[in-house]
Every structure is written in structure tokens, then in C-alpha cells.
Amino acid sequence: RARKTYIMDSLKASWRRLRGEEEDDSLMGQLQEQKDEFCDSISLTRTQRMYGFAICFVTGVGLSILGIVLLTVVAIIPFAVCYSLGTILSLCSSMFLFGPWYQLKNMFKPTRIGATIVMIIFIVLTLVAAIVWHNILLVAIFAIGQFLACAWYCLSYIPFARALAQKCVGSCISFD
């Protein structure tokens, strides 16, 4: 196994030299190389990716629904944990379709970085409000913010969906 890795590394380095690329000994270069090796070693068929996506997404939605049910019995910590994990799992489900590296790069593109950061902040605030502050009103407010940020993030993948959502909300709350 070690010999095979050494041979592959030598071939990759030779190929880079032939193409005129310089060796990238920086931390990012090493991480990129490790990511490439990891991704090459794990390959899923299209069917496996679809199953992974469906299972992860349904589990995420199920956890979110379970959290909402738990909120009706005023169990704020289990609600916050289930709802936040549900949101995270639902978002991670697309990693099965596109791959984790591509998904992470997409999350921090200029069109999505705001929604990503706001969503992460609301997830953290939901958990902190439940576990540390034990404040059900803040938990509810942050969970609603989490939902809206997640929806805004998801809309960024559909062309013109954000503009349409803005017009719909604008017409619903118009003060004319």
C-alpha cells in the first residue's frame, strides 16, 4: 500500500513538472493534495449518491419535525438540538450529490456567503439560547431566523428565486 502511494505521488509530481507547474509545498497545497487523494479513494455510484442524499435529507427534515413536536411540550433543549441538527443534515445532504469540497466552495461564493454566515450564526444562537440561556422566546426567534436563513440560502441555487421571493414578500407587506 505504501509503495503504491509512493509511486502515485512520484507520477503526480512528474506530471506537474512536465506541465510546468511548480511544487506547492504550502499548507493549502498539501490540503488540496490530501483532498484529492481522499476524493479519489471514495467514489460512489450515482444510485448510492441518490440514496445518501435522500436518507440524509429525510433524516434532517425528520429531526426538524421532531424538534417542532418537542417544542409543543416545552422541551427547549431537545427542540434546539433536533431542529439545528435537522437543518445541518438537510444542508449536508447535497454533499452526496456534488461532493463535500464543491458544496463547501459553493457555500462561500459571493452570492451565498451572507446567507451561509447568517444561517450558521442562527444555528449557534438557537443552541446557545436553549442550552445556556434557557430562554424559550429567544430560541423560537432564533429558530425562525434559522429557517428563514436556510430558505434564503436554498433559494440562491434557483435562478431568479430570490428576486421572486422578495417581490412576493414585498407585495404581501405593502403599506399602500
PDB file of C-alpha atoms in Angstrom:
ATOM      1  CA  ARG A   1       0.000   0.000   0.000  1.00  0.00           C
ATOM      2  CA  ALA A   2       2.809   2.423   0.937  1.00  0.00           C
ATOM      3  CA  ARG A   3       4.724   1.532  -2.237  1.00  0.00           C
ATOM      4  CA  LYS A   4       1.636   2.197  -4.363  1.00  0.00           C
ATOM      5  CA  THR A   5       1.157   5.617  -2.704  1.00  0.00           C
ATOM      6  CA  TYR A   6       4.828   6.482  -3.274  1.00  0.00           C
ATOM      7  CA  ILE A   7       4.571   5.554  -6.950  1.00  0.00           C
ATOM      8  CA  MET A   8       1.373   7.605  -7.385  1.00  0.00           C
ATOM      9  CA  ASP A   9       2.959  10.618  -5.653  1.00  0.00           C
ATOM     10  CA  SER A  10       6.017  10.332  -7.899  1.00  0.00           C
ATOM     11  CA  LEU A  11       3.837  10.127 -11.007  1.00  0.00           C
ATOM     12  CA  LYS A  12       1.791  13.154  -9.931  1.00  0.00           C
ATOM     13  CA  ALA A  13       4.955  15.169  -9.227  1.00  0.00           C
ATOM     14  CA  SER A  14       6.434  14.171 -12.610  1.00  0.00           C
ATOM     15  CA  TRP A  15       3.221  15.130 -14.369  1.00  0.00           C
ATOM     16  CA  ARG A  16       3.227  18.546 -12.656  1.00  0.00           C
ATOM     17  CA  ARG A  17       6.839  19.141 -13.717  1.00  0.00           C
ATOM     18  CA  LEU A  18       6.011  18.168 -17.319  1.00  0.00           C
ATOM     19  CA  ARG A  19       3.131  20.666 -17.361  1.00  0.00           C
ATOM     20  CA  GLY A  20       5.425  23.348 -15.986  1.00  0.00           C
ATOM     21  CA  GLU A  21       3.674  23.611 -12.639  1.00  0.00           C
ATOM     22  CA  GLU A  22       5.740  24.284  -9.578  1.00  0.00           C
ATOM     23  CA  GLU A  23       5.593  22.154  -6.484  1.00  0.00           C
ATOM     24  CA  ASP A  24       3.161  23.602  -3.968  1.00  0.00           C
ATOM     25  CA  ASP A  25       4.594  22.872  -0.534  1.00  0.00           C
ATOM     26  CA  SER A  26       2.283  25.349   1.186  1.00  0.00           C
ATOM     27  CA  LEU A  27      -0.340  24.207   3.660  1.00  0.00           C
ATOM     28  CA  MET A  28      -3.140  24.862   1.142  1.00  0.00           C
ATOM     29  CA  GLY A  29      -1.309  22.850  -1.492  1.00  0.00           C
ATOM     30  CA  GLN A  30      -0.875  19.949   0.903  1.00  0.00           C
ATOM     31  CA  LEU A  31      -4.544  20.141   1.922  1.00  0.00           C
ATOM     32  CA  GLN A  32      -5.610  20.201  -1.732  1.00  0.00           C
ATOM     33  CA  GLU A  33      -3.459  17.158  -2.443  1.00  0.00           C
ATOM     34  CA  GLN A  34      -4.867  15.287   0.569  1.00  0.00           C
ATOM     35  CA  LYS A  35      -8.386  16.248  -0.511  1.00  0.00           C
ATOM     36  CA  ASP A  36      -7.704  14.912  -3.999  1.00  0.00           C
ATOM     37  CA  GLU A  37      -6.372  11.632  -2.599  1.00  0.00           C
ATOM     38  CA  PHE A  38      -9.350  11.299  -0.251  1.00  0.00           C
ATOM     39  CA  CYS A  39     -11.864  12.020  -3.014  1.00  0.00           C
ATOM     40  CA  ASP A  40     -10.121   9.595  -5.361  1.00  0.00           C
ATOM     41  CA  SER A  41     -10.285   6.829  -2.751  1.00  0.00           C
ATOM     42  CA  ILE A  42     -14.024   7.317  -2.141  1.00  0.00           C
ATOM     43  CA  SER A  43     -16.243   7.019  -5.136  1.00  0.00           C
ATOM     44  CA  LEU A  44     -19.966   6.428  -5.010  1.00  0.00           C
ATOM     45  CA  THR A  45     -22.182   5.337  -7.831  1.00  0.00           C
ATOM     46  CA  ARG A  46     -24.978   7.630  -8.913  1.00  0.00           C
ATOM     47  CA  THR A  47     -27.515   5.382  -7.170  1.00  0.00           C
ATOM     48  CA  GLN A  48     -25.502   5.435  -3.932  1.00  0.00           C
ATOM     49  CA  ARG A  49     -25.311   9.224  -4.113  1.00  0.00           C
ATOM     50  CA  MET A  50     -29.079   9.470  -4.563  1.00  0.00           C
ATOM     51  CA  TYR A  51     -29.704   7.122  -1.635  1.00  0.00           C
ATOM     52  CA  GLY A  52     -27.244   9.069   0.521  1.00  0.00           C
ATOM     53  CA  PHE A  53     -28.891  12.353  -0.412  1.00  0.00           C
ATOM     54  CA  ALA A  54     -32.405  11.032   0.246  1.00  0.00           C
ATOM     55  CA  ILE A  55     -31.539   9.398   3.566  1.00  0.00           C
ATOM     56  CA  CYS A  56     -29.627  12.444   4.817  1.00  0.00           C
ATOM     57  CA  PHE A  57     -32.320  14.897   3.681  1.00  0.00           C
ATOM     58  CA  VAL A  58     -35.251  12.882   5.062  1.00  0.00           C
ATOM     59  CA  THR A  59     -33.405  12.378   8.356  1.00  0.00           C
ATOM     60  CA  GLY A  60     -32.746  16.133   8.549  1.00  0.00           C
ATOM     61  CA  VAL A  61     -36.363  17.018   7.864  1.00  0.00           C
ATOM     62  CA  GLY A  62     -37.471  14.334  10.323  1.00  0.00           C
ATOM     63  CA  LEU A  63     -35.230  15.770  13.044  1.00  0.00           C
ATOM     64  CA  SER A  64     -36.584  19.261  12.386  1.00  0.00           C
ATOM     65  CA  ILE A  65     -40.169  18.000  12.645  1.00  0.00           C
ATOM     66  CA  LEU A  66     -39.301  16.079  15.811  1.00  0.00           C
ATOM     67  CA  GLY A  67     -37.853  19.291  17.219  1.00  0.00           C
ATOM     68  CA  ILE A  68     -41.080  21.159  16.473  1.00  0.00           C
ATOM     69  CA  VAL A  69     -43.078  18.394  18.188  1.00  0.00           C
ATOM     70  CA  LEU A  70     -40.757  18.625  21.196  1.00  0.00           C
ATOM     71  CA  LEU A  71     -41.334  22.369  21.336  1.00  0.00           C
ATOM     72  CA  THR A  72     -45.055  21.766  21.842  1.00  0.00           C
ATOM     73  CA  VAL A  73     -44.218  20.006  25.125  1.00  0.00           C
ATOM     74  CA  VAL A  74     -41.889  22.896  26.076  1.00  0.00           C
ATOM     75  CA  ALA A  75     -38.654  20.909  25.845  1.00  0.00           C
ATOM     76  CA  ILE A  76     -36.452  23.705  24.537  1.00  0.00           C
ATOM     77  CA  ILE A  77     -33.054  21.996  24.664  1.00  0.00           C
ATOM     78  CA  PRO A  78     -34.162  18.885  22.730  1.00  0.00           C
ATOM     79  CA  PHE A  79     -36.034  21.174  20.313  1.00  0.00           C
ATOM     80  CA  ALA A  80     -32.972  23.332  19.659  1.00  0.00           C
ATOM     81  CA  VAL A  81     -30.676  20.339  19.232  1.00  0.00           C
ATOM     82  CA  CYS A  82     -33.057  18.393  16.964  1.00  0.00           C
ATOM     83  CA  TYR A  83     -34.042  21.406  14.888  1.00  0.00           C
ATOM     84  CA  SER A  84     -30.446  22.606  14.418  1.00  0.00           C
ATOM     85  CA  LEU A  85     -29.153  19.119  13.593  1.00  0.00           C
ATOM     86  CA  GLY A  86     -32.036  18.737  11.163  1.00  0.00           C
ATOM     87  CA  THR A  87     -31.039  21.942   9.399  1.00  0.00           C
ATOM     88  CA  ILE A  88     -27.398  20.874   9.236  1.00  0.00           C
ATOM     89  CA  LEU A  89     -28.233  17.375   7.947  1.00  0.00           C
ATOM     90  CA  SER A  90     -30.591  18.754   5.321  1.00  0.00           C
ATOM     91  CA  LEU A  91     -27.852  21.042   4.044  1.00  0.00           C
ATOM     92  CA  CYS A  92     -25.227  18.299   4.171  1.00  0.00           C
ATOM     93  CA  SER A  93     -27.426  16.031   2.077  1.00  0.00           C
ATOM     94  CA  SER A  94     -26.404  17.896  -1.068  1.00  0.00           C
ATOM     95  CA  MET A  95     -22.815  16.885  -0.391  1.00  0.00           C
ATOM     96  CA  PHE A  96     -23.801  13.447  -1.662  1.00  0.00           C
ATOM     97  CA  LEU A  97     -24.853  14.961  -4.978  1.00  0.00           C
ATOM     98  CA  PHE A  98     -21.987  17.375  -5.582  1.00  0.00           C
ATOM     99  CA  GLY A  99     -19.269  16.217  -3.200  1.00  0.00           C
ATOM    100  CA  PRO A 100     -18.192  17.875   0.039  1.00  0.00           C
ATOM    101  CA  TRP A 101     -15.458  20.076  -1.420  1.00  0.00           C
ATOM    102  CA  TYR A 102     -17.707  21.501  -4.139  1.00  0.00           C
ATOM    103  CA  GLN A 103     -20.505  22.075  -1.628  1.00  0.00           C
ATOM    104  CA  LEU A 104     -18.218  23.963   0.759  1.00  0.00           C
ATOM    105  CA  LYS A 105     -16.830  26.082  -2.081  1.00  0.00           C
ATOM    106  CA  ASN A 106     -20.388  26.904  -3.187  1.00  0.00           C
ATOM    107  CA  MET A 107     -21.452  27.842   0.331  1.00  0.00           C
ATOM    108  CA  PHE A 108     -18.847  30.589   0.420  1.00  0.00           C
ATOM    109  CA  LYS A 109     -19.358  32.023  -3.057  1.00  0.00           C
ATOM    110  CA  PRO A 110     -20.201  35.747  -3.027  1.00  0.00           C
ATOM    111  CA  THR A 111     -23.884  35.085  -3.805  1.00  0.00           C
ATOM    112  CA  ARG A 112     -24.266  32.731  -0.815  1.00  0.00           C
ATOM    113  CA  ILE A 113     -21.732  33.816   1.784  1.00  0.00           C
ATOM    114  CA  GLY A 114     -24.149  36.194   3.511  1.00  0.00           C
ATOM    115  CA  ALA A 115     -26.875  33.568   3.816  1.00  0.00           C
ATOM    116  CA  THR A 116     -24.322  30.967   4.922  1.00  0.00           C
ATOM    117  CA  ILE A 117     -22.898  33.150   7.676  1.00  0.00           C
ATOM    118  CA  VAL A 118     -26.339  34.259   8.892  1.00  0.00           C
ATOM    119  CA  MET A 119     -27.535  30.652   8.911  1.00  0.00           C
ATOM    120  CA  ILE A 120     -24.505  29.484  10.917  1.00  0.00           C
ATOM    121  CA  ILE A 121     -24.985  32.358  13.375  1.00  0.00           C
ATOM    122  CA  PHE A 122     -28.671  31.494  13.862  1.00  0.00           C
ATOM    123  CA  ILE A 123     -27.865  27.799  14.377  1.00  0.00           C
ATOM    124  CA  VAL A 124     -25.325  28.705  17.068  1.00  0.00           C
ATOM    125  CA  LEU A 125     -27.649  31.272  18.668  1.00  0.00           C
ATOM    126  CA  THR A 126     -30.527  28.764  18.742  1.00  0.00           C
ATOM    127  CA  LEU A 127     -28.356  26.281  20.595  1.00  0.00           C
ATOM    128  CA  VAL A 128     -26.916  28.894  22.979  1.00  0.00           C
ATOM    129  CA  ALA A 129     -30.338  30.338  23.772  1.00  0.00           C
ATOM    130  CA  ALA A 130     -31.603  26.872  24.674  1.00  0.00           C
ATOM    131  CA  ILE A 131     -28.612  25.327  26.432  1.00  0.00           C
ATOM    132  CA  VAL A 132     -27.047  28.344  28.148  1.00  0.00           C
ATOM    133  CA  TRP A 133     -29.763  30.979  28.495  1.00  0.00           C
ATOM    134  CA  HIS A 134     -32.837  28.659  28.769  1.00  0.00           C
ATOM    135  CA  ASN A 135     -34.933  31.343  27.081  1.00  0.00           C
ATOM    136  CA  ILE A 136     -37.792  29.881  25.054  1.00  0.00           C
ATOM    137  CA  LEU A 137     -38.669  33.191  23.370  1.00  0.00           C
ATOM    138  CA  LEU A 138     -35.118  33.651  22.069  1.00  0.00           C
ATOM    139  CA  VAL A 139     -34.993  30.007  20.987  1.00  0.00           C
ATOM    140  CA  ALA A 140     -38.177  30.499  18.953  1.00  0.00           C
ATOM    141  CA  ILE A 141     -36.916  33.764  17.412  1.00  0.00           C
ATOM    142  CA  PHE A 142     -33.547  32.243  16.509  1.00  0.00           C
ATOM    143  CA  ALA A 143     -35.153  29.069  15.124  1.00  0.00           C
ATOM    144  CA  ILE A 144     -37.374  31.204  12.874  1.00  0.00           C
ATOM    145  CA  GLY A 145     -34.274  33.126  11.805  1.00  0.00           C
ATOM    146  CA  GLN A 146     -32.542  29.812  11.152  1.00  0.00           C
ATOM    147  CA  PHE A 147     -35.430  28.675   8.961  1.00  0.00           C
ATOM    148  CA  LEU A 148     -35.524  31.932   7.004  1.00  0.00           C
ATOM    149  CA  ALA A 149     -31.746  31.968   6.515  1.00  0.00           C
ATOM    150  CA  CYS A 150     -31.828  28.352   5.341  1.00  0.00           C
ATOM    151  CA  ALA A 151     -34.680  29.124   2.935  1.00  0.00           C
ATOM    152  CA  TRP A 152     -32.788  32.174   1.593  1.00  0.00           C
ATOM    153  CA  TYR A 153     -29.677  30.021   1.163  1.00  0.00           C
ATOM    154  CA  CYS A 154     -31.629  27.320  -0.709  1.00  0.00           C
ATOM    155  CA  LEU A 155     -33.268  29.920  -2.954  1.00  0.00           C
ATOM    156  CA  SER A 156     -29.803  31.023  -4.073  1.00  0.00           C
ATOM    157  CA  TYR A 157     -29.500  27.787  -6.069  1.00  0.00           C
ATOM    158  CA  ILE A 158     -32.612  28.518  -8.135  1.00  0.00           C
ATOM    159  CA  PRO A 159     -32.214  31.217 -10.812  1.00  0.00           C
ATOM    160  CA  PHE A 160     -34.235  34.360 -10.024  1.00  0.00           C
ATOM    161  CA  ALA A 161     -35.840  32.702  -6.967  1.00  0.00           C
ATOM    162  CA  ARG A 162     -34.533  35.312  -4.530  1.00  0.00           C
ATOM    163  CA  ALA A 163     -35.885  38.162  -6.648  1.00  0.00           C
ATOM    164  CA  LEU A 164     -39.259  36.428  -6.909  1.00  0.00           C
ATOM    165  CA  ALA A 165     -39.335  35.816  -3.131  1.00  0.00           C
ATOM    166  CA  GLN A 166     -38.505  39.487  -2.483  1.00  0.00           C
ATOM    167  CA  LYS A 167     -41.339  40.611  -4.766  1.00  0.00           C
ATOM    168  CA  CYS A 168     -43.800  38.201  -3.139  1.00  0.00           C
ATOM    169  CA  VAL A 169     -42.911  39.300   0.376  1.00  0.00           C
ATOM    170  CA  GLY A 170     -42.904  42.940  -0.719  1.00  0.00           C
ATOM    171  CA  SER A 171     -46.377  42.671  -2.187  1.00  0.00           C
ATOM    172  CA  CYS A 172     -47.676  40.846   0.918  1.00  0.00           C
ATOM    173  CA  ILE A 173     -46.462  43.507   3.334  1.00  0.00           C
ATOM    174  CA  SER A 174     -47.074  46.514   1.114  1.00  0.00           C
ATOM    175  CA  PHE A 175     -48.386  49.529   3.003  1.00  0.00           C
ATOM    176  CA  ASP A 176     -50.189  51.103   0.033  1.00  0.00           C
TER     177      ASP A 176
END
